[in-house]
CSV table of C-alpha atoms and ligand atoms in Angstrom, one decimal:
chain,number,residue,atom,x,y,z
A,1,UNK,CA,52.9,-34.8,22.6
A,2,UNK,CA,52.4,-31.5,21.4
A,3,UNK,CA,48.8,-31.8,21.0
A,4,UNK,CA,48.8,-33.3,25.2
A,5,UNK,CA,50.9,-30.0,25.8
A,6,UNK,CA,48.3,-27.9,23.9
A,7,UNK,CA,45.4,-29.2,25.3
A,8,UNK,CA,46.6,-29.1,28.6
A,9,UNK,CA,47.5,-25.0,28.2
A,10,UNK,CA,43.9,-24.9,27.1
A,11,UNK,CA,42.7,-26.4,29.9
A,12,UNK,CA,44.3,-24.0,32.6
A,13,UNK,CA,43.7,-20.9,30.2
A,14,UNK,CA,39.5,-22.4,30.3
A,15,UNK,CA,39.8,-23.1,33.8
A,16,UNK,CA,41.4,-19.7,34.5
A,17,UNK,CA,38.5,-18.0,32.7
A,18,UNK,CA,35.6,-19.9,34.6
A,19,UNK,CA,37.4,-18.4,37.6
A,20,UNK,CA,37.2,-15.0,36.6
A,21,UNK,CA,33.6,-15.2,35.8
A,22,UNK,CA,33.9,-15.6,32.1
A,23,UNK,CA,32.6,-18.0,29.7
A,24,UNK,CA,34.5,-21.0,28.1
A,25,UNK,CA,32.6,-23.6,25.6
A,26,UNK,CA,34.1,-27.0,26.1
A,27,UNK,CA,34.0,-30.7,24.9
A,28,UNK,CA,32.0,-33.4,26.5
A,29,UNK,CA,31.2,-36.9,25.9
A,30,UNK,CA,27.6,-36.2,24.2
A,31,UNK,CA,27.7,-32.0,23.0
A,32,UNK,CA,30.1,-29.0,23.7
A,33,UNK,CA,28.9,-27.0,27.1
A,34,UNK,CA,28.6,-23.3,27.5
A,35,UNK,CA,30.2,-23.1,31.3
A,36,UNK,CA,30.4,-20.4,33.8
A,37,UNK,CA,31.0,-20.7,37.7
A,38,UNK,CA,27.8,-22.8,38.8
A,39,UNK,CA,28.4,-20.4,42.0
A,40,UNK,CA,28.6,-16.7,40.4
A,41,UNK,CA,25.3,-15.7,39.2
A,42,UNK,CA,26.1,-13.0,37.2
A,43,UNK,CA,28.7,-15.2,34.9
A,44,UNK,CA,25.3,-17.7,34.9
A,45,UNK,CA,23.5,-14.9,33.8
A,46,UNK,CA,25.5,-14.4,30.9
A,47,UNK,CA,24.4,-17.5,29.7
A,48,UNK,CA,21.2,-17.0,29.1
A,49,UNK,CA,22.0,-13.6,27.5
A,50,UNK,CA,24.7,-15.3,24.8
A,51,UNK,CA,22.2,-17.9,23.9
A,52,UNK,CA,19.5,-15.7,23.9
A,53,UNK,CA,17.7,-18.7,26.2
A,54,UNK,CA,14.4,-17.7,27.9
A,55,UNK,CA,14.8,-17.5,31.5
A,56,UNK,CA,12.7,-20.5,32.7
A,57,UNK,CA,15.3,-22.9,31.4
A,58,UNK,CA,17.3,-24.5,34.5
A,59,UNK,CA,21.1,-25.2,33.7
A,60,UNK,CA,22.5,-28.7,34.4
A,61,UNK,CA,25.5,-28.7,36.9
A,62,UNK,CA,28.6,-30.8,35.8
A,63,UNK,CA,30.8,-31.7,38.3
A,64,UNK,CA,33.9,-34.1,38.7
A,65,UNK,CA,33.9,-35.7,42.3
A,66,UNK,CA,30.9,-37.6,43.4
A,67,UNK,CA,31.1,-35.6,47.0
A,68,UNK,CA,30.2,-32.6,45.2
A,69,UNK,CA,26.4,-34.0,45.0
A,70,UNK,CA,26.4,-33.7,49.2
A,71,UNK,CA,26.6,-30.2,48.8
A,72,UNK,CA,24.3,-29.2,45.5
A,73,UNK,CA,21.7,-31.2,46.5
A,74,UNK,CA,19.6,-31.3,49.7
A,75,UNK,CA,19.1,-35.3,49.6
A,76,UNK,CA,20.6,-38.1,47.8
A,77,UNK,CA,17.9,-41.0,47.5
A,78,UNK,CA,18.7,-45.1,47.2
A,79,UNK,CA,17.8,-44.6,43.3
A,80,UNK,CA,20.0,-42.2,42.5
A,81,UNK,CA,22.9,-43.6,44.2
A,82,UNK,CA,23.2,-46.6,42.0
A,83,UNK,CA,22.2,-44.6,38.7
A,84,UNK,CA,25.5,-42.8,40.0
A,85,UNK,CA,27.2,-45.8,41.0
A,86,UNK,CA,26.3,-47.3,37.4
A,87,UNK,CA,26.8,-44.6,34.8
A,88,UNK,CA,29.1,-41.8,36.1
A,89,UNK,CA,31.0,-40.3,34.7
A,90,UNK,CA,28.7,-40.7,32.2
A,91,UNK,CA,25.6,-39.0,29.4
A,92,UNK,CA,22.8,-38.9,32.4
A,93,UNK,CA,21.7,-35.8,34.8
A,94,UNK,CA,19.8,-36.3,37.6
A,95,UNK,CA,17.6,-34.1,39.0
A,96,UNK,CA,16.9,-34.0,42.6
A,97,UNK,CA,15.9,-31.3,45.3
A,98,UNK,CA,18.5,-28.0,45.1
A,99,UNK,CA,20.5,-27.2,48.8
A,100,UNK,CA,20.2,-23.4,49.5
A,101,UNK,CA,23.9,-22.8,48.3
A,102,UNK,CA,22.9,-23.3,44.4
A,103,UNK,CA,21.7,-20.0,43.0
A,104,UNK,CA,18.1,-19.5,41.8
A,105,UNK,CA,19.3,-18.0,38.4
A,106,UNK,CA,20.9,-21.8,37.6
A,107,UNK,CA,17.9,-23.8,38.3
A,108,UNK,CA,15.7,-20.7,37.0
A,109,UNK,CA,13.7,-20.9,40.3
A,110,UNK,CA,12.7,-24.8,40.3
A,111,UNK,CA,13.1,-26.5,43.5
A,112,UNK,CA,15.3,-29.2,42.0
A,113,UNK,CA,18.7,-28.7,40.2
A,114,UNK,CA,19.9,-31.1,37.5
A,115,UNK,CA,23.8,-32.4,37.9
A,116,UNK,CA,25.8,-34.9,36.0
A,117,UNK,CA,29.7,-35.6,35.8
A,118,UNK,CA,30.7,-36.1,32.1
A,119,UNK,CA,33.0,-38.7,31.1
A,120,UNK,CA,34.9,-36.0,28.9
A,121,UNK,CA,38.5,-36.6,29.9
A,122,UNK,CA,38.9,-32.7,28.9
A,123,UNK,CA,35.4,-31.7,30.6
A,124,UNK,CA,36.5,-33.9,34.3
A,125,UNK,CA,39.7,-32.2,34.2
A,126,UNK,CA,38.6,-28.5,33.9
A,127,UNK,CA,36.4,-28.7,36.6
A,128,UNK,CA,38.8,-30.4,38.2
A,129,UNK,CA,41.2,-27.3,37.7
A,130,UNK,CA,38.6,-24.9,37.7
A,131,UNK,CA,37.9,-25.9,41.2
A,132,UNK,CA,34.2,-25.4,41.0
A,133,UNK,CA,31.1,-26.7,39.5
A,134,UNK,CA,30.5,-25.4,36.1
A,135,UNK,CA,26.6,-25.3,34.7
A,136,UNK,CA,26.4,-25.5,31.4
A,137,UNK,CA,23.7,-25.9,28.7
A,138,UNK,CA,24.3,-26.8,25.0
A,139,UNK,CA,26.5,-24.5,23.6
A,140,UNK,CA,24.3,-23.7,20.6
A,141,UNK,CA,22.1,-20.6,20.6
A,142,UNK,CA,18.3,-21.2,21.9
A,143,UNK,CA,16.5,-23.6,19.9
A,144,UNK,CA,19.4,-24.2,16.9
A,145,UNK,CA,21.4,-28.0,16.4
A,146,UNK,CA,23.5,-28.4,19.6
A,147,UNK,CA,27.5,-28.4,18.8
A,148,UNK,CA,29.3,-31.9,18.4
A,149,UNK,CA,32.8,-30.0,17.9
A,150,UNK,CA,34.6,-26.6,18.5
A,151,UNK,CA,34.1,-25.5,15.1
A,152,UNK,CA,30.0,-25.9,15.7
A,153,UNK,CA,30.2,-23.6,18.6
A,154,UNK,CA,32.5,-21.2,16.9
A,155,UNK,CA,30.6,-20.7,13.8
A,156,UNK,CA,27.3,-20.0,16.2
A,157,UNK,CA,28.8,-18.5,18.9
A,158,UNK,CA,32.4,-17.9,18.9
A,159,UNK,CA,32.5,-14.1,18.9
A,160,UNK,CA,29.8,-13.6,21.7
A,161,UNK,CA,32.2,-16.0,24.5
A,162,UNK,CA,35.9,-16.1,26.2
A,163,UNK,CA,37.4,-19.2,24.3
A,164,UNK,CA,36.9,-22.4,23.1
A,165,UNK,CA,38.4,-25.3,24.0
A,166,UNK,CA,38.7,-28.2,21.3
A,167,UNK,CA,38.4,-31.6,22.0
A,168,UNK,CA,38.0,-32.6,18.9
A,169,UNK,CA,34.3,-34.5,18.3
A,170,UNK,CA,32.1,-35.6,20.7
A,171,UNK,CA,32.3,-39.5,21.0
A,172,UNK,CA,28.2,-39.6,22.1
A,173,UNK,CA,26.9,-37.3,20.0
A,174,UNK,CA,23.5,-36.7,21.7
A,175,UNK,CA,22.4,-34.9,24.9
A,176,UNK,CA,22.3,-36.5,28.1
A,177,UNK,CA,19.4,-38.4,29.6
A,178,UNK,CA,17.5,-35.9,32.2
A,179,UNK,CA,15.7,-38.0,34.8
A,180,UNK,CA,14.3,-36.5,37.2
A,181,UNK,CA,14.0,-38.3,41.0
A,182,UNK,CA,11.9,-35.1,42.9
A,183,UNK,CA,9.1,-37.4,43.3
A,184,UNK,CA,8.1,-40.6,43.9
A,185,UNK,CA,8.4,-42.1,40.1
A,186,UNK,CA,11.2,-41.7,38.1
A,187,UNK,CA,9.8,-39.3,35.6
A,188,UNK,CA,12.0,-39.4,32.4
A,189,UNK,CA,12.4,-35.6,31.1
A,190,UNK,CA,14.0,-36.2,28.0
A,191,UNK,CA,15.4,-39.1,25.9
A,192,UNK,CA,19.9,-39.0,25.9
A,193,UNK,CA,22.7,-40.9,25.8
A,194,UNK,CA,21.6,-43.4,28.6
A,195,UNK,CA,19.1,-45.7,27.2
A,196,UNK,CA,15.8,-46.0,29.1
A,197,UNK,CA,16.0,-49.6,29.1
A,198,UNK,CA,19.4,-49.6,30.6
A,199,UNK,CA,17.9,-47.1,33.4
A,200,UNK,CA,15.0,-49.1,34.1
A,201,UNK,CA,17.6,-52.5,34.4
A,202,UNK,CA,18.8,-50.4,37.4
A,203,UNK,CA,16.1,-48.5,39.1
A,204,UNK,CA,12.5,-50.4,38.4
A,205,UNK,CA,9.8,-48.7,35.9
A,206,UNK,CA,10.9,-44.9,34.7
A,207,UNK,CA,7.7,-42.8,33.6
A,208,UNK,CA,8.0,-40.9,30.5
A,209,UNK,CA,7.2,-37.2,30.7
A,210,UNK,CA,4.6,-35.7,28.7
A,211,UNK,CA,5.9,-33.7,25.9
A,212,UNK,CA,4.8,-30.8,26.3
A,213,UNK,CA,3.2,-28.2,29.3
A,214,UNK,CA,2.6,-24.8,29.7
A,215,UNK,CA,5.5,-24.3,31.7
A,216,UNK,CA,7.7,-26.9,30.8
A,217,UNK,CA,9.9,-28.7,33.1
A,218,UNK,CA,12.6,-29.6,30.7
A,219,UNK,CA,12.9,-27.0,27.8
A,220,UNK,CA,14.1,-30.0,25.0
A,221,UNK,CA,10.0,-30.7,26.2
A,222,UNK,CA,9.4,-27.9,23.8
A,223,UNK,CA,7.6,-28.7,20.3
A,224,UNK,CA,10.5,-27.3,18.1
A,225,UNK,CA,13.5,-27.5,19.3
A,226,UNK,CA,16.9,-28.5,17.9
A,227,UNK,CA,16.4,-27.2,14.5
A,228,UNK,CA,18.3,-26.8,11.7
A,229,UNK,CA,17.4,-23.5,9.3
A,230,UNK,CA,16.1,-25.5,6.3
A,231,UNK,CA,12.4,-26.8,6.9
A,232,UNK,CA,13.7,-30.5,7.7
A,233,UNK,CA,10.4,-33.4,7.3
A,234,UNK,CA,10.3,-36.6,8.4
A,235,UNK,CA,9.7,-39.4,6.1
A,236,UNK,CA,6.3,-41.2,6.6
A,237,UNK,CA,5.6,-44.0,4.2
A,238,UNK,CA,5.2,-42.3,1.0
A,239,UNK,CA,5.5,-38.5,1.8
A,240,UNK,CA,4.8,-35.8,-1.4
A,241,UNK,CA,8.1,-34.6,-2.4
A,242,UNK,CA,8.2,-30.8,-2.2
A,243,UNK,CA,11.1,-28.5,-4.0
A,244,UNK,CA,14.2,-29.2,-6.5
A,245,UNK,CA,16.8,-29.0,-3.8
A,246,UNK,CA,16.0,-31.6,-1.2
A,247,UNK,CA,18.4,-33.2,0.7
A,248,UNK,CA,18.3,-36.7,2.7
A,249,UNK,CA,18.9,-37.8,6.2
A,250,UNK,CA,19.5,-41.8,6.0
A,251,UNK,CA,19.6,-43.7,8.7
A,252,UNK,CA,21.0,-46.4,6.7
A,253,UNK,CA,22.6,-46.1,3.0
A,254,UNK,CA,19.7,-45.3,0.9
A,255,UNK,CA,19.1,-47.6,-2.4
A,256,UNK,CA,18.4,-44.4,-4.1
A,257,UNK,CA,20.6,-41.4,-4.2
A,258,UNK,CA,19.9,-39.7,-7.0
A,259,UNK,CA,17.0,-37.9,-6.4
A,260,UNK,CA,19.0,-35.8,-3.5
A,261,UNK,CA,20.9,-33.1,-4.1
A,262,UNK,CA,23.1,-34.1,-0.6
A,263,UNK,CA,22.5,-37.4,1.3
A,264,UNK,CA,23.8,-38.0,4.7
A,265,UNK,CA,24.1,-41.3,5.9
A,266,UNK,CA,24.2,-41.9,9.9
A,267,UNK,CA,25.5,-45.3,9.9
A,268,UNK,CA,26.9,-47.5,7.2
A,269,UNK,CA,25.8,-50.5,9.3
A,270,UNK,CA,22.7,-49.6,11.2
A,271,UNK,CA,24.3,-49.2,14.4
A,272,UNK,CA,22.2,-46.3,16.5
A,273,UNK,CA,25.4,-46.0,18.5
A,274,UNK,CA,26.9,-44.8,15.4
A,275,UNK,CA,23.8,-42.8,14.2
A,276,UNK,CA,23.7,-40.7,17.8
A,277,UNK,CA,27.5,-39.8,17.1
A,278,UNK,CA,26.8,-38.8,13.3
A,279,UNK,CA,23.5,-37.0,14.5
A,280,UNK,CA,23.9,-33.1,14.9
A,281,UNK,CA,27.2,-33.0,12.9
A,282,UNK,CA,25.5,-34.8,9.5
A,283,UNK,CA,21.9,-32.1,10.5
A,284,UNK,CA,24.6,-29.3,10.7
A,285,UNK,CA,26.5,-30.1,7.0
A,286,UNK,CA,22.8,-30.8,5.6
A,287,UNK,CA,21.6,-27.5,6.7
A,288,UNK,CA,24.7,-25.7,5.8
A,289,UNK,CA,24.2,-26.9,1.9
A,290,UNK,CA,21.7,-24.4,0.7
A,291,UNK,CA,18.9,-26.4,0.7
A,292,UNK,CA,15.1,-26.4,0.4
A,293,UNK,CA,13.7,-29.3,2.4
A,294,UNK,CA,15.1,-32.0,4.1
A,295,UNK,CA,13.4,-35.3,4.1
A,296,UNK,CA,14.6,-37.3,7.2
A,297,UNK,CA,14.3,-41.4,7.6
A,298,UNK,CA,13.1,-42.2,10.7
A,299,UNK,CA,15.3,-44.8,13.1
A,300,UNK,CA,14.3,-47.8,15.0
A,301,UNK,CA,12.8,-46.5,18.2
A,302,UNK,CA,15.1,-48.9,21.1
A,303,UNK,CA,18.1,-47.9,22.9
A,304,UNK,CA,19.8,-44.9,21.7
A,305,UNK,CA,17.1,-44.2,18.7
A,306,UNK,CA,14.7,-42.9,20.9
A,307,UNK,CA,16.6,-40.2,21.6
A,308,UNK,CA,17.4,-39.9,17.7
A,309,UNK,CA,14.1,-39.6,17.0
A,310,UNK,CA,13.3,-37.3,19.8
A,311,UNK,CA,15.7,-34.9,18.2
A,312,UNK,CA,14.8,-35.4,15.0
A,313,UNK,CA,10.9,-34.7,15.4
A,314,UNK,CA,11.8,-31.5,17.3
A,315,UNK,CA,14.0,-30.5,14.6
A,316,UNK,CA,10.8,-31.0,12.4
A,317,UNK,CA,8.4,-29.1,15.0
A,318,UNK,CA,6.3,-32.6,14.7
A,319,UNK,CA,5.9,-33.4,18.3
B,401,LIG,O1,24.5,-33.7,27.5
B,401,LIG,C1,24.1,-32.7,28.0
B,401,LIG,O2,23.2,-32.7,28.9
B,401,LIG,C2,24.7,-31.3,27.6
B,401,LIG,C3,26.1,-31.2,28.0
B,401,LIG,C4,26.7,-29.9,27.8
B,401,LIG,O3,26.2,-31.6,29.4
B,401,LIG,N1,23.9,-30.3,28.2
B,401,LIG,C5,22.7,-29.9,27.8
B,401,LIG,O4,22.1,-28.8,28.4
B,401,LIG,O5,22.1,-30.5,26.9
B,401,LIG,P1,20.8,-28.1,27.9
B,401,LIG,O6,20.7,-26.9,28.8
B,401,LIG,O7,20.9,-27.8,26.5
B,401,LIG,O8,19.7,-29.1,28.3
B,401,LIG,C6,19.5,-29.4,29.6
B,401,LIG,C7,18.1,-30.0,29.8
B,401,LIG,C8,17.1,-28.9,29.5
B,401,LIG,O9,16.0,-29.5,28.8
B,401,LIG,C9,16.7,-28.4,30.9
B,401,LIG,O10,15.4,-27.8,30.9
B,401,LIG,C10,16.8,-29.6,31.7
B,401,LIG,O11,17.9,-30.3,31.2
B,401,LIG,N2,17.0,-29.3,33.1
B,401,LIG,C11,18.0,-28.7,33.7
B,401,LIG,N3,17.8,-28.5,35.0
B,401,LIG,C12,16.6,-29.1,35.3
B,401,LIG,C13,15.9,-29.3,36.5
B,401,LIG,N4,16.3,-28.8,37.6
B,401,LIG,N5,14.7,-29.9,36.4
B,401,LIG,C14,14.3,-30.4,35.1
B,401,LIG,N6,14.9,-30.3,34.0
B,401,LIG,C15,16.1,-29.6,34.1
B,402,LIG,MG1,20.4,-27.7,24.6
């Protein structure tokens, strides 16, 4: 009860803040968020200067009331009514053509804005109170591990921001899927939480975006991305082990431990499900333990282990 009470406190005093202009980092379903009001520029703009992000990276839009998409975006298409319809409030933005009332700095010029409504009790209801959209990216400095709890995003970034509201870990573990529907295809930006097959079940055949472009569209496109500090490899068949501290990032338990100074193990059964929820917080205790290399074990690439291994080939600069 006194938890409920707490968290309920923290949600006005968050809500209060986004208001004001300020910044709060708060829970959702798949990573915490860094939000500001998606309609004050300047608080927007703060973003990008706390996470040090480059300015052509476009902020997703989280809202909590599917009229709010009438108004963010200039046209709502067939296909993304029943993605709606089938997975919100849930880990999947969707990015279709911006109306004029979304400021540039948000969408960092594109012609498109990205929006999704979290399934995050904490995350509906302070936008709920908040009474506005809040855009939020990962609330991880440019380029590092995102944050799968409050005490992530306070050790990276808790003196530069307003407050952080704790919602304890985030059930999904992984980003969100970014589809975008601007064109004619479906065009997949980056691997999430929504598996591809279970968007393609919905909407037909869903292109896969190249990785990378000069300008990319999507910056989890980017090469490295995601990283952890320590040099992190992924294990190929028989890779050449390098340095005396080496840690390991096991998808399953491993048959041998000793060789590792640390091993992390994403799920004691195999289940991806499992794996995506373990992912950034087992990268973040690997990379905190003063190592030298870290040798990841690649995951079966269906469903959610797509994503997984999307993350984890960034996090090794490998793709
Ligand atoms: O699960 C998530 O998506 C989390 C939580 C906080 O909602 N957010 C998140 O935001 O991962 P961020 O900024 O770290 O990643 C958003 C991705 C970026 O790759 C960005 O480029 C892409 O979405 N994106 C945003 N707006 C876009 C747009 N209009 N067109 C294409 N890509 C867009
Ligand atoms: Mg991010």
């Amino acid at each position: 009860m006194k938890q409920l009470l707490c968290r309920k406190e923290g949600i006005k005093k968050a809500a209060k803040i986004i208001k004001s202009g300020g910044l709060v980092a708060f829970p959702t379903e798949t990573v915490y968020g860094l939000g500001a009001d998606a309609f004050n520029p300047r608080a927007v703009a703060r973003i990008f200067e706390v996470k040090n992000r480059p300015r052509f990276d476009p902020i997703i839009v989280h809202i909590a009331d599917f009229s709010e998409t009438e108004r963010l975006w200039s046209y709502i298409d067939k296909r993304a009514e029943k993605l709606m319809e089938r997975f919100w409030p849930g880990p999947i933005t969707l990015a279709l053509p911006k109306s004029d009332i979304v400021p540039d700095i948000v969408t960092a010029g594109l012609s498109t804005v990205a929006v999704r409504m979290p399934s995050h009790p904490v995350a509906l209801n302070l936008i709920k109170e908040a009474g506005t959209p809040i855009a939020a990216p990962s609330a991880n400095p440019f380029g590092y591990l995102s944050p799968t709890s409050a005490e992530h995003v306070r050790e990276q970034l808790g003196d530069k921001i307003e407050f952080v509201l704790d919602g304890g870990r985030c059930p999904v573990g992984v980003e969100s899927t970014v589809l975008s529907l601007a064109g004619k295809k479906p065009l997949l930006l980056r691997p999430g939480g929504i598996a591809i097959e279970d968007i393609e079940n919905v909407i037909g055949k869903v292109e896969i975006a190249p990785p990378t472009s000069a300008r990319p569209q999507s910056p989890g496109q980017l090469p490295r991305h995601y990283s952890p500090r320590t040099h992190i490899k992924l294990l190929t068949g028989k890779s050449e082990r390098e340095g005396k501290k080496v840690g390991l990032f096991a998808f399953t338990p491993p048959s041998q431990k000793e060789d590792y100074e640390v091993v992390e193990v994403l799920s004691s059964t195999g289940d991806l499900v499992e794996a995506a929820a373990n992912l950034f917080s087992s990268l973040h205790r690997l990379d905190r333990a003063g190592l030298e290399v870290i040798y990841a074990e690649p995951v079966p690439e269906v469903g959610l282990g797509r994503a997984i291994m999307d993350r984890l080939r960034k996090a090794a600069g490998s793709s």
